[in-house]
PDB file of C-alpha atoms and ligand atoms in Angstrom:
ATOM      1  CA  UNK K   1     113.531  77.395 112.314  1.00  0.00           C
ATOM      2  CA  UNK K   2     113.374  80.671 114.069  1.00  0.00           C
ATOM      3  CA  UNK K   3     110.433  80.976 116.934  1.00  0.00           C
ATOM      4  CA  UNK K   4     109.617  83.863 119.148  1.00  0.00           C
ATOM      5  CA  UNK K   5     106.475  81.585 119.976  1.00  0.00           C
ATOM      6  CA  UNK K   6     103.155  82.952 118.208  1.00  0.00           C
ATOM      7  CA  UNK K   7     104.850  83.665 114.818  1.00  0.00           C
ATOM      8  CA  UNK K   8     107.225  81.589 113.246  1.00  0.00           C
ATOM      9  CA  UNK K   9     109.409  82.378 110.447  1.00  0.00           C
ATOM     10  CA  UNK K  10     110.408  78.773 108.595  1.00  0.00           C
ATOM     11  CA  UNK K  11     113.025  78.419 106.109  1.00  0.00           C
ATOM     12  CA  UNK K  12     112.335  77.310 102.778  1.00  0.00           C
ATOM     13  CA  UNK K  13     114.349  76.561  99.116  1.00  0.00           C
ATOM     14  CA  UNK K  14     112.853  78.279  96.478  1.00  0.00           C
ATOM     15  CA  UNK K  15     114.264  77.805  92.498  1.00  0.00           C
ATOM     16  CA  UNK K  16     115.873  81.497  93.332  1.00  0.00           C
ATOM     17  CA  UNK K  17     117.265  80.731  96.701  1.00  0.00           C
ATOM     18  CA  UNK K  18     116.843  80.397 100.450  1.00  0.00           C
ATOM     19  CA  UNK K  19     113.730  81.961 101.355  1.00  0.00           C
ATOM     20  CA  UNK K  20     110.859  82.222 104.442  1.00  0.00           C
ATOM     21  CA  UNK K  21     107.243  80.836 104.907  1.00  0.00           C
ATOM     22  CA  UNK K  22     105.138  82.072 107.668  1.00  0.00           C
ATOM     23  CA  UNK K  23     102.860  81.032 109.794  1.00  0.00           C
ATOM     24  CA  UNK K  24     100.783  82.304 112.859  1.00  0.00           C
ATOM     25  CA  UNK K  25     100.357  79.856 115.999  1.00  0.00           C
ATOM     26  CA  UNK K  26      98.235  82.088 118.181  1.00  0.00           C
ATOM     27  CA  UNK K  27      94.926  84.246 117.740  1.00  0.00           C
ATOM     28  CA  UNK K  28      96.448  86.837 120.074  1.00  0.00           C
ATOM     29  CA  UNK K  29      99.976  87.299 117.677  1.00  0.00           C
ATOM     30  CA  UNK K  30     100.513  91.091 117.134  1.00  0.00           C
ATOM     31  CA  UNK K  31     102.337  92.571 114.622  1.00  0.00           C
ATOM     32  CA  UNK K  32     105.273  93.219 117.160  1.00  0.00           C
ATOM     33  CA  UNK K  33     105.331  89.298 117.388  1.00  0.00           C
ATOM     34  CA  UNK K  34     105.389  89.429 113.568  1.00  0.00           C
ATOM     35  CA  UNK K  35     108.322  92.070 113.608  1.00  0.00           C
ATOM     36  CA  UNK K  36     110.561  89.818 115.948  1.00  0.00           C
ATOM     37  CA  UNK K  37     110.312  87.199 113.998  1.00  0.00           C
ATOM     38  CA  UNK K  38     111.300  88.490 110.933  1.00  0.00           C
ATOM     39  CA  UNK K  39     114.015  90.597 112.578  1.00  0.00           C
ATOM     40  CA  UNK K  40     115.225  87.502 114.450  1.00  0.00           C
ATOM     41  CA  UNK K  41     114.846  85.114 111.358  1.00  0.00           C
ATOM     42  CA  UNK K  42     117.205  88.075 109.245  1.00  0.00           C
ATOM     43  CA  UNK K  43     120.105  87.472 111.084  1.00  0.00           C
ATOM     44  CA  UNK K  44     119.900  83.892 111.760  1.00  0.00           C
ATOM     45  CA  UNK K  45     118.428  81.820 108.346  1.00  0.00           C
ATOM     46  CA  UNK K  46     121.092  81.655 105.944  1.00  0.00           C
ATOM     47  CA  UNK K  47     118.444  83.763 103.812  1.00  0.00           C
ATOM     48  CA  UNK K  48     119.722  84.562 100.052  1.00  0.00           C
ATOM     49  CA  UNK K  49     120.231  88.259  99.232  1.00  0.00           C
ATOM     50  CA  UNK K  50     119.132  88.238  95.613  1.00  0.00           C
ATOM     51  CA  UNK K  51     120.299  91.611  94.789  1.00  0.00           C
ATOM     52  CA  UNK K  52     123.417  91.523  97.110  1.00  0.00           C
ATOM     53  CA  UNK K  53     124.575  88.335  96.549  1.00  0.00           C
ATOM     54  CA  UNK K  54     126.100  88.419 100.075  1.00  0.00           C
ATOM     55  CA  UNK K  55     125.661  87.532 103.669  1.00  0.00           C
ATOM     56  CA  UNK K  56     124.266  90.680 105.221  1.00  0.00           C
ATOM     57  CA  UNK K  57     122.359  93.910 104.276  1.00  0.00           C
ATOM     58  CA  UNK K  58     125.143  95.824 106.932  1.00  0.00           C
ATOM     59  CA  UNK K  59     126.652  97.841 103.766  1.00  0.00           C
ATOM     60  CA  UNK K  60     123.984  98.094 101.141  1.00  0.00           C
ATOM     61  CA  UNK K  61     121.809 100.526  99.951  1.00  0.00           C
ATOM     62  CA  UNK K  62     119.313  99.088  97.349  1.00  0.00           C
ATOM     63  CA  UNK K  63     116.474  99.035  98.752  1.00  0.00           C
ATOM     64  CA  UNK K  64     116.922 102.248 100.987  1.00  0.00           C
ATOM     65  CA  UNK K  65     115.654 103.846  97.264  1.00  0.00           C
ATOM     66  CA  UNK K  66     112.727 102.038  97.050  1.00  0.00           C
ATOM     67  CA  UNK K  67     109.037 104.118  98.114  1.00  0.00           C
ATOM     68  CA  UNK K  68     109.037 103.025 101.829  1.00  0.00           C
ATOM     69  CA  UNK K  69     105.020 103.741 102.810  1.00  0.00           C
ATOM     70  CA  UNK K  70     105.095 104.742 106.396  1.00  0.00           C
ATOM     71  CA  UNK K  71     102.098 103.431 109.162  1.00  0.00           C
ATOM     72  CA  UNK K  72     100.748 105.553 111.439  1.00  0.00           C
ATOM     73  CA  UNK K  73     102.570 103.364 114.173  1.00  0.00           C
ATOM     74  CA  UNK K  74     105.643 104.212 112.091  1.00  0.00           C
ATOM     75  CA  UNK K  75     105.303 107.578 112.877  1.00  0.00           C
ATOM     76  CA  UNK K  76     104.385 107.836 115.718  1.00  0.00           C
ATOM     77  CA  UNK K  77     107.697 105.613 116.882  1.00  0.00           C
ATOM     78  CA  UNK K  78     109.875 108.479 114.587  1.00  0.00           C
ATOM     79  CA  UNK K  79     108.193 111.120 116.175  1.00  0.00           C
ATOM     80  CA  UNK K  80     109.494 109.917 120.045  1.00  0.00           C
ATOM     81  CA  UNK K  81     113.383 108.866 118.187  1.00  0.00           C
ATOM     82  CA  UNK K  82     113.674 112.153 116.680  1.00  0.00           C
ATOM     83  CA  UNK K  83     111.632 115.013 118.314  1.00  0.00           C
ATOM     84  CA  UNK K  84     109.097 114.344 120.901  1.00  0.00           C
ATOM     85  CA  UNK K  85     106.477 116.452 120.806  1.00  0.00           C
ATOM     86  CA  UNK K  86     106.646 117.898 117.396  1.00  0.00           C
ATOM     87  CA  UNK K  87     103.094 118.156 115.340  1.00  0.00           C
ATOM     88  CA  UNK K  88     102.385 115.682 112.886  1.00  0.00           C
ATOM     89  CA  UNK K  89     102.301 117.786 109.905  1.00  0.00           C
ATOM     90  CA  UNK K  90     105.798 119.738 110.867  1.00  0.00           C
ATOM     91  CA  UNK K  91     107.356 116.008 110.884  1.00  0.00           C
ATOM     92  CA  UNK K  92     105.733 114.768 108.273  1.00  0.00           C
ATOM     93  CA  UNK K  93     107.351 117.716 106.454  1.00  0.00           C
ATOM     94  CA  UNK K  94     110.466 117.011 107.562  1.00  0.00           C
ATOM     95  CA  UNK K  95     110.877 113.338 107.339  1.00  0.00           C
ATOM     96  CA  UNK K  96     107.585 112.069 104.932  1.00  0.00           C
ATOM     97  CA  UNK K  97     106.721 112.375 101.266  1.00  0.00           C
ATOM     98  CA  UNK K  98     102.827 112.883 101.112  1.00  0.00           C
ATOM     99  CA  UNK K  99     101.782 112.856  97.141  1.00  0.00           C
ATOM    100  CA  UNK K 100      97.854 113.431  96.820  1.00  0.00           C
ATOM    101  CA  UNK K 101      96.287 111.891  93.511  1.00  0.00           C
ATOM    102  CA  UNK K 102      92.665 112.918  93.035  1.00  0.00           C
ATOM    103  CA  UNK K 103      91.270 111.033  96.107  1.00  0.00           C
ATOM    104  CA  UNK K 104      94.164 109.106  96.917  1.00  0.00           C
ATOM    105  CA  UNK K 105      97.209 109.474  99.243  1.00  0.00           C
ATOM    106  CA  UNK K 106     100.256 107.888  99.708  1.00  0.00           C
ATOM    107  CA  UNK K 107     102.698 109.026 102.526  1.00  0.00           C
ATOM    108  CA  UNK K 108     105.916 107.461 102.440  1.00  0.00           C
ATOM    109  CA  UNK K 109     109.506 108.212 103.815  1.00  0.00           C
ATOM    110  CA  UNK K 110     111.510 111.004 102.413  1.00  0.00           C
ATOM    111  CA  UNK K 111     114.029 110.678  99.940  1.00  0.00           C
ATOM    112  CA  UNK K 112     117.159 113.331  98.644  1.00  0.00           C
ATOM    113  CA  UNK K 113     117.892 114.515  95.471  1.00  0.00           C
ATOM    114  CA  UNK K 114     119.769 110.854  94.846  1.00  0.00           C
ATOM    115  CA  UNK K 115     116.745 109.316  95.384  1.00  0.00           C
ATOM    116  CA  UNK K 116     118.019 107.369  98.927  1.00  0.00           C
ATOM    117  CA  UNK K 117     116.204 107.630 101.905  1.00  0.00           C
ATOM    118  CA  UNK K 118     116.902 111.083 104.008  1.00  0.00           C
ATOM    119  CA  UNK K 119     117.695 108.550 107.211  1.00  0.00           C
ATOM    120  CA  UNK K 120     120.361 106.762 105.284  1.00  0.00           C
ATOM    121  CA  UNK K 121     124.380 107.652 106.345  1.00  0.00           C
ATOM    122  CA  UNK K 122     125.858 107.883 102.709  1.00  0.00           C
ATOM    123  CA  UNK K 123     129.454 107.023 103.179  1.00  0.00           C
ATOM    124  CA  UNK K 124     128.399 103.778 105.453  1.00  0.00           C
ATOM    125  CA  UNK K 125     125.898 102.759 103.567  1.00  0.00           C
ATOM    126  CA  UNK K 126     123.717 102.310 106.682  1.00  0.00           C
ATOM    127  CA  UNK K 127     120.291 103.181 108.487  1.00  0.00           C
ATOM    128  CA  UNK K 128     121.377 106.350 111.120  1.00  0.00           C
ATOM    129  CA  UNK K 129     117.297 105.544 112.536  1.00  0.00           C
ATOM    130  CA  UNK K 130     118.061 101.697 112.970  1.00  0.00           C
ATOM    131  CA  UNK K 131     116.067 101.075 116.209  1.00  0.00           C
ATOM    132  CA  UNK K 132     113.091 102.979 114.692  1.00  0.00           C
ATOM    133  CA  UNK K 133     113.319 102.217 111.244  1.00  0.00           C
ATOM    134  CA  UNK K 134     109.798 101.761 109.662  1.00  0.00           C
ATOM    135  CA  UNK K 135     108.016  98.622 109.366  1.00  0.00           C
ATOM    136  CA  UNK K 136     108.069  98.447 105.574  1.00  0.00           C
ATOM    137  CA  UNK K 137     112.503  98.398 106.186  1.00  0.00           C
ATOM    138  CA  UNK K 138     111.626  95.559 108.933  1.00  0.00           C
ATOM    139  CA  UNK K 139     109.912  93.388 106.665  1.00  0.00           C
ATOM    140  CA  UNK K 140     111.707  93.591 103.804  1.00  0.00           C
ATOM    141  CA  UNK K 141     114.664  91.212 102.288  1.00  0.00           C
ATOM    142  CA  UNK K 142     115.303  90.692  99.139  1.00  0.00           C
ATOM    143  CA  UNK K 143     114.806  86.836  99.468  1.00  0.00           C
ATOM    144  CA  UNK K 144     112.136  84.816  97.929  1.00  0.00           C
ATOM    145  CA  UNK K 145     109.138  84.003  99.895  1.00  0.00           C
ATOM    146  CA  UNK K 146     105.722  82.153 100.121  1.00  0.00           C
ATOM    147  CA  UNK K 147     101.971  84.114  99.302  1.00  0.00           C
ATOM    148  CA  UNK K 148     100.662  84.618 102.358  1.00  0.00           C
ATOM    149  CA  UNK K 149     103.885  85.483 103.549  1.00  0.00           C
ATOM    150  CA  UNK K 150     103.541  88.468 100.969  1.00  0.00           C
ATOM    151  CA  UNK K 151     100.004  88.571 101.983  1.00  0.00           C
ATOM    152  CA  UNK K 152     100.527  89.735 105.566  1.00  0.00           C
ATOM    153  CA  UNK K 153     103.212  92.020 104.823  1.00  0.00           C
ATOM    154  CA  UNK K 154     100.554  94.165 102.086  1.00  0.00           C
ATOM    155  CA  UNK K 155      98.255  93.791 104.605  1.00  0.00           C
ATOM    156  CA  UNK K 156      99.645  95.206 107.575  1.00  0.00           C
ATOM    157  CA  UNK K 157     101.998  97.752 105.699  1.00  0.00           C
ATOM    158  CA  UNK K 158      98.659  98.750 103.707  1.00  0.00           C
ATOM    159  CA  UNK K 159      96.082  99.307 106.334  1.00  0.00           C
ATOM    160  CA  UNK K 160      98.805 101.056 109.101  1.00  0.00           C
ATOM    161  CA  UNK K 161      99.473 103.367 106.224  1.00  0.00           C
ATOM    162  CA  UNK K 162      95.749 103.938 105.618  1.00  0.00           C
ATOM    163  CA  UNK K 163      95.269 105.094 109.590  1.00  0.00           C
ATOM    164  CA  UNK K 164      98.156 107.398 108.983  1.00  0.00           C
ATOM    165  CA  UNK K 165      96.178 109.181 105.808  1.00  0.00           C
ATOM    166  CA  UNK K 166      93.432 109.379 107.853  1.00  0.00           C
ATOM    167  CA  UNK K 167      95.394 110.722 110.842  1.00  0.00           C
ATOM    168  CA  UNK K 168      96.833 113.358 108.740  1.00  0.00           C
ATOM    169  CA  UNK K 169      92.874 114.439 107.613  1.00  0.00           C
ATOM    170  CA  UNK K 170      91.544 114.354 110.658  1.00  0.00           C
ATOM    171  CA  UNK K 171      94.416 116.733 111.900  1.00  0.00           C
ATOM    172  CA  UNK K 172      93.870 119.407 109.709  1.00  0.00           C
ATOM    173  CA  UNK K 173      90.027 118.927 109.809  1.00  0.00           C
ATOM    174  CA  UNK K 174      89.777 118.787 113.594  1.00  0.00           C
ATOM    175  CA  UNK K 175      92.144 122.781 113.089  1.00  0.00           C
ATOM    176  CA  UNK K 176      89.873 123.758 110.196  1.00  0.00           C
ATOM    177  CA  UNK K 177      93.134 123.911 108.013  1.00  0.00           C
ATOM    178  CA  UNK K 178      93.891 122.473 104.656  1.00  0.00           C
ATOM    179  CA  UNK K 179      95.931 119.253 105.174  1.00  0.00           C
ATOM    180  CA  UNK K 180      99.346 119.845 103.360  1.00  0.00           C
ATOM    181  CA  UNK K 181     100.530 117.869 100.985  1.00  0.00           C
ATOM    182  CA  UNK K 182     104.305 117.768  98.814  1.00  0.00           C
ATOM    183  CA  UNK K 183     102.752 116.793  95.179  1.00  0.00           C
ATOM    184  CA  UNK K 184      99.382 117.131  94.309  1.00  0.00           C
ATOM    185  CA  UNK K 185      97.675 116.060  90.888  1.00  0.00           C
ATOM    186  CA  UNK K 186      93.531 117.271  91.066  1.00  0.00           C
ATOM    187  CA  UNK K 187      93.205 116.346  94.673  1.00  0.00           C
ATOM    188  CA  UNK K 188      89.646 115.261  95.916  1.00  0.00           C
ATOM    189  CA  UNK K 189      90.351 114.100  99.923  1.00  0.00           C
ATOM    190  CA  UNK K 190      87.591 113.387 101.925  1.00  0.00           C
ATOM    191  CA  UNK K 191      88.238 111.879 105.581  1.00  0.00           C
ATOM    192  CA  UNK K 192      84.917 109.502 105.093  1.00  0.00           C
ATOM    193  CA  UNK K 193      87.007 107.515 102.525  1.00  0.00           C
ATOM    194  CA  UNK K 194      89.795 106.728 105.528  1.00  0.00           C
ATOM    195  CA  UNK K 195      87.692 104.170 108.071  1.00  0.00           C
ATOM    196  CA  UNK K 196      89.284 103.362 111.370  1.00  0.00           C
ATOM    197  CA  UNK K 197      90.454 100.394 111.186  1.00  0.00           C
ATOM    198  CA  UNK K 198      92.710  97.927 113.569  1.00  0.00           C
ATOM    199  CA  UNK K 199      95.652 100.283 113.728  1.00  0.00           C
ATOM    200  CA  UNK K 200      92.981 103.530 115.332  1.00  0.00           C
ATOM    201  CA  UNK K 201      94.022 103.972 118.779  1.00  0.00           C
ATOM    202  CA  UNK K 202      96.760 102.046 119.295  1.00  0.00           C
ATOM    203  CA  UNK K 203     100.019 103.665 120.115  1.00  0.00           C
ATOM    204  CA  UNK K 204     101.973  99.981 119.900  1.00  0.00           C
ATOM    205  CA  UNK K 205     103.184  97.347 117.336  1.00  0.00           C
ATOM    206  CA  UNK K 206     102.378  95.132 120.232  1.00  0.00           C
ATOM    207  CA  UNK K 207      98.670  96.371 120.829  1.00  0.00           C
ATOM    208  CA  UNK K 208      97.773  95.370 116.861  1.00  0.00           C
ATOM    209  CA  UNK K 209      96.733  92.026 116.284  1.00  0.00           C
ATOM    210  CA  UNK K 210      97.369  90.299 112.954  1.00  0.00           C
ATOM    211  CA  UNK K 211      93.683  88.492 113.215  1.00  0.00           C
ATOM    212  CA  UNK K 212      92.023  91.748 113.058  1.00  0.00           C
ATOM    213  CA  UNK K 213      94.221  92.853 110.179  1.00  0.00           C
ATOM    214  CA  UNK K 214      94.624  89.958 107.586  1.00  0.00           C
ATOM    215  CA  UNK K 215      90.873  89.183 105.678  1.00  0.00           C
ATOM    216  CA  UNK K 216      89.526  85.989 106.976  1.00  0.00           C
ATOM    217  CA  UNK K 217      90.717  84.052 103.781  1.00  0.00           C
ATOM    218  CA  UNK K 218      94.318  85.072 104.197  1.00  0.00           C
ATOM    219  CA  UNK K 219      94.247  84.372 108.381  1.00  0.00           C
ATOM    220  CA  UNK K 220      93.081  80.782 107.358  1.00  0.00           C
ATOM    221  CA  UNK K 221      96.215  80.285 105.169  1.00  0.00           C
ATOM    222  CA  UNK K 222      98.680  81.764 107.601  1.00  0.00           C
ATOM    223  CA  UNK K 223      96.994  80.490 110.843  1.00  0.00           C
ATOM    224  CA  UNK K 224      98.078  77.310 112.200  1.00  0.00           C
ATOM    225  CA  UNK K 225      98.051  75.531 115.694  1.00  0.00           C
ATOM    226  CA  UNK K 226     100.262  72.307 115.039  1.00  0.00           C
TER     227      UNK K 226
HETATM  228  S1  LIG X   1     117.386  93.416 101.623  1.00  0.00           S
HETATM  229 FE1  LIG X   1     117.918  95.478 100.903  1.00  0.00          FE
HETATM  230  S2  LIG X   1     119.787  96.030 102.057  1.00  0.00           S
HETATM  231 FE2  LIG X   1     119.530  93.792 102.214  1.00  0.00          FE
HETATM  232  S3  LIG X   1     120.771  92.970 100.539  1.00  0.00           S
HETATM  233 FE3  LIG X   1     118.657  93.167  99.795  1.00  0.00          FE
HETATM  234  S4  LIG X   1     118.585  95.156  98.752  1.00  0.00           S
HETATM  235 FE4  LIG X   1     120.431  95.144 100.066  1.00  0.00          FE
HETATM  236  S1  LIG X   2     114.745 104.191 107.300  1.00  0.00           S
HETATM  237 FE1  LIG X   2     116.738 103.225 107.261  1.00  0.00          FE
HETATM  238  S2  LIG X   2     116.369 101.151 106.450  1.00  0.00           S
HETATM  239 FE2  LIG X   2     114.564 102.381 105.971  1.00  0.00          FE
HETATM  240  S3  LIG X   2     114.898 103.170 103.890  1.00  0.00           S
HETATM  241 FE3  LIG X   2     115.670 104.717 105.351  1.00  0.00          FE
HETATM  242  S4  LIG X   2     117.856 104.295 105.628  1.00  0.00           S
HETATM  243 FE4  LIG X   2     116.901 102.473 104.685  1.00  0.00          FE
END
């Protein structure tokens, strides 16, 4: 079992392999609680690597070519690792991918020509940002796992990515410029569709809390006190 106290990350032997469960021991677990769990149960569960088919991700690449949604937490993390100070649109331009379909957005991580992330070093095969890699790279192994352990990663990669979009509006609205986007098919954004939500105002993983994030239904699945 691996326990950093409010989250725990528990083994479990699926038909495809060693995979996790999760489960939440305290109301006030954040999503930095979440992260060290995960990161902690990566390198000690003997976890399968499905696509790998070996020990450690130290060396491969797959999933570094995936669509890696960035949070607005992400960002802000990048932003202070690579160039304090610098506006969110300029690094957004630099580092993010920001494709505008009719009303909806998606901003994710950048990717070259060879369709691999812009962060990753291409003769080691690793991650040059390691210590503030996003949280979709965090959460992610390519073992199986239970539903709501699924659940809480949608839910927290989906809604810090949704106070990000709206971020990114309320920039260009609060400069009276037209927010710039990389790939655009009939774009219709609106800020009113992009609600604060748990993630607005918080400058810390360890300031979010998973109860305000996952819907009641889910938090009654994952939450457990014994
Ligand atoms: S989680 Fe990603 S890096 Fe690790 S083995 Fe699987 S595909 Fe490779
Ligand atoms: S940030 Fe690092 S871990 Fe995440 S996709 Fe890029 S190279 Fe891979």
């Amino acid at each position: 079992m691996s326990n950093v106290g409010k989250v725990l990350v528990l083994p479990k032997q699926f038909v495809k392999g060693m995979g996790y469960d999760l489960v939440i021991t305290n109301q006030r677990a954040s999503v930095q609680d979440y992260l060290d769990a995960l990161n902690k149960a990566v390198d000690a569960l003997p976890l399968s690597r499905s696509r790998k088919k070996t020990a450690q991700c130290a060396g491969c690449d797959l999933c570094c070519a995936e669509r890696a949604p960035l949070t607005w937490l992400d960002v802000l993390r990048l932003e202070e690792y690579l160039s304090p100070g610098e506006k969110l649109q300029q690094l957004l331009d630099r580092v993010g991918h920001i494709v505008v379909d009719g009303p909806v957005v998606d901003i994710t991580l950048r990717r070259e020509e060879d369709g691999r992330c812009t962060f990753l070093d291409r003769s080691k095969l690793l991650c040059t940002i390691y210590f503030a890699r996003p949280l979709v790279c965090q959460t992610f192994i390519c073992c199986p796992g239970t539903s709501r352990a699924a659940g809480v990663r949608k839910w927290v990669v989906n809604l810090g990515e949704d106070e990000l979009v709206r971020r990114w509006l309320s920039h260009a609205v609060d400069r009276g410029i037209k927010p710039r986007f990389h790939e655009g098919y009939q774009p219709n954004l609106r800020l009113n569709d992009w609600q604060p939500n748990a993630f607005t105002g918080k400058n810390s993983y360890h300031q979010v809390l998973l109860k305000e994030i996952l819907p009641p239904g889910l938090w009654k699945q994952v939450f457990s006190v014994s």
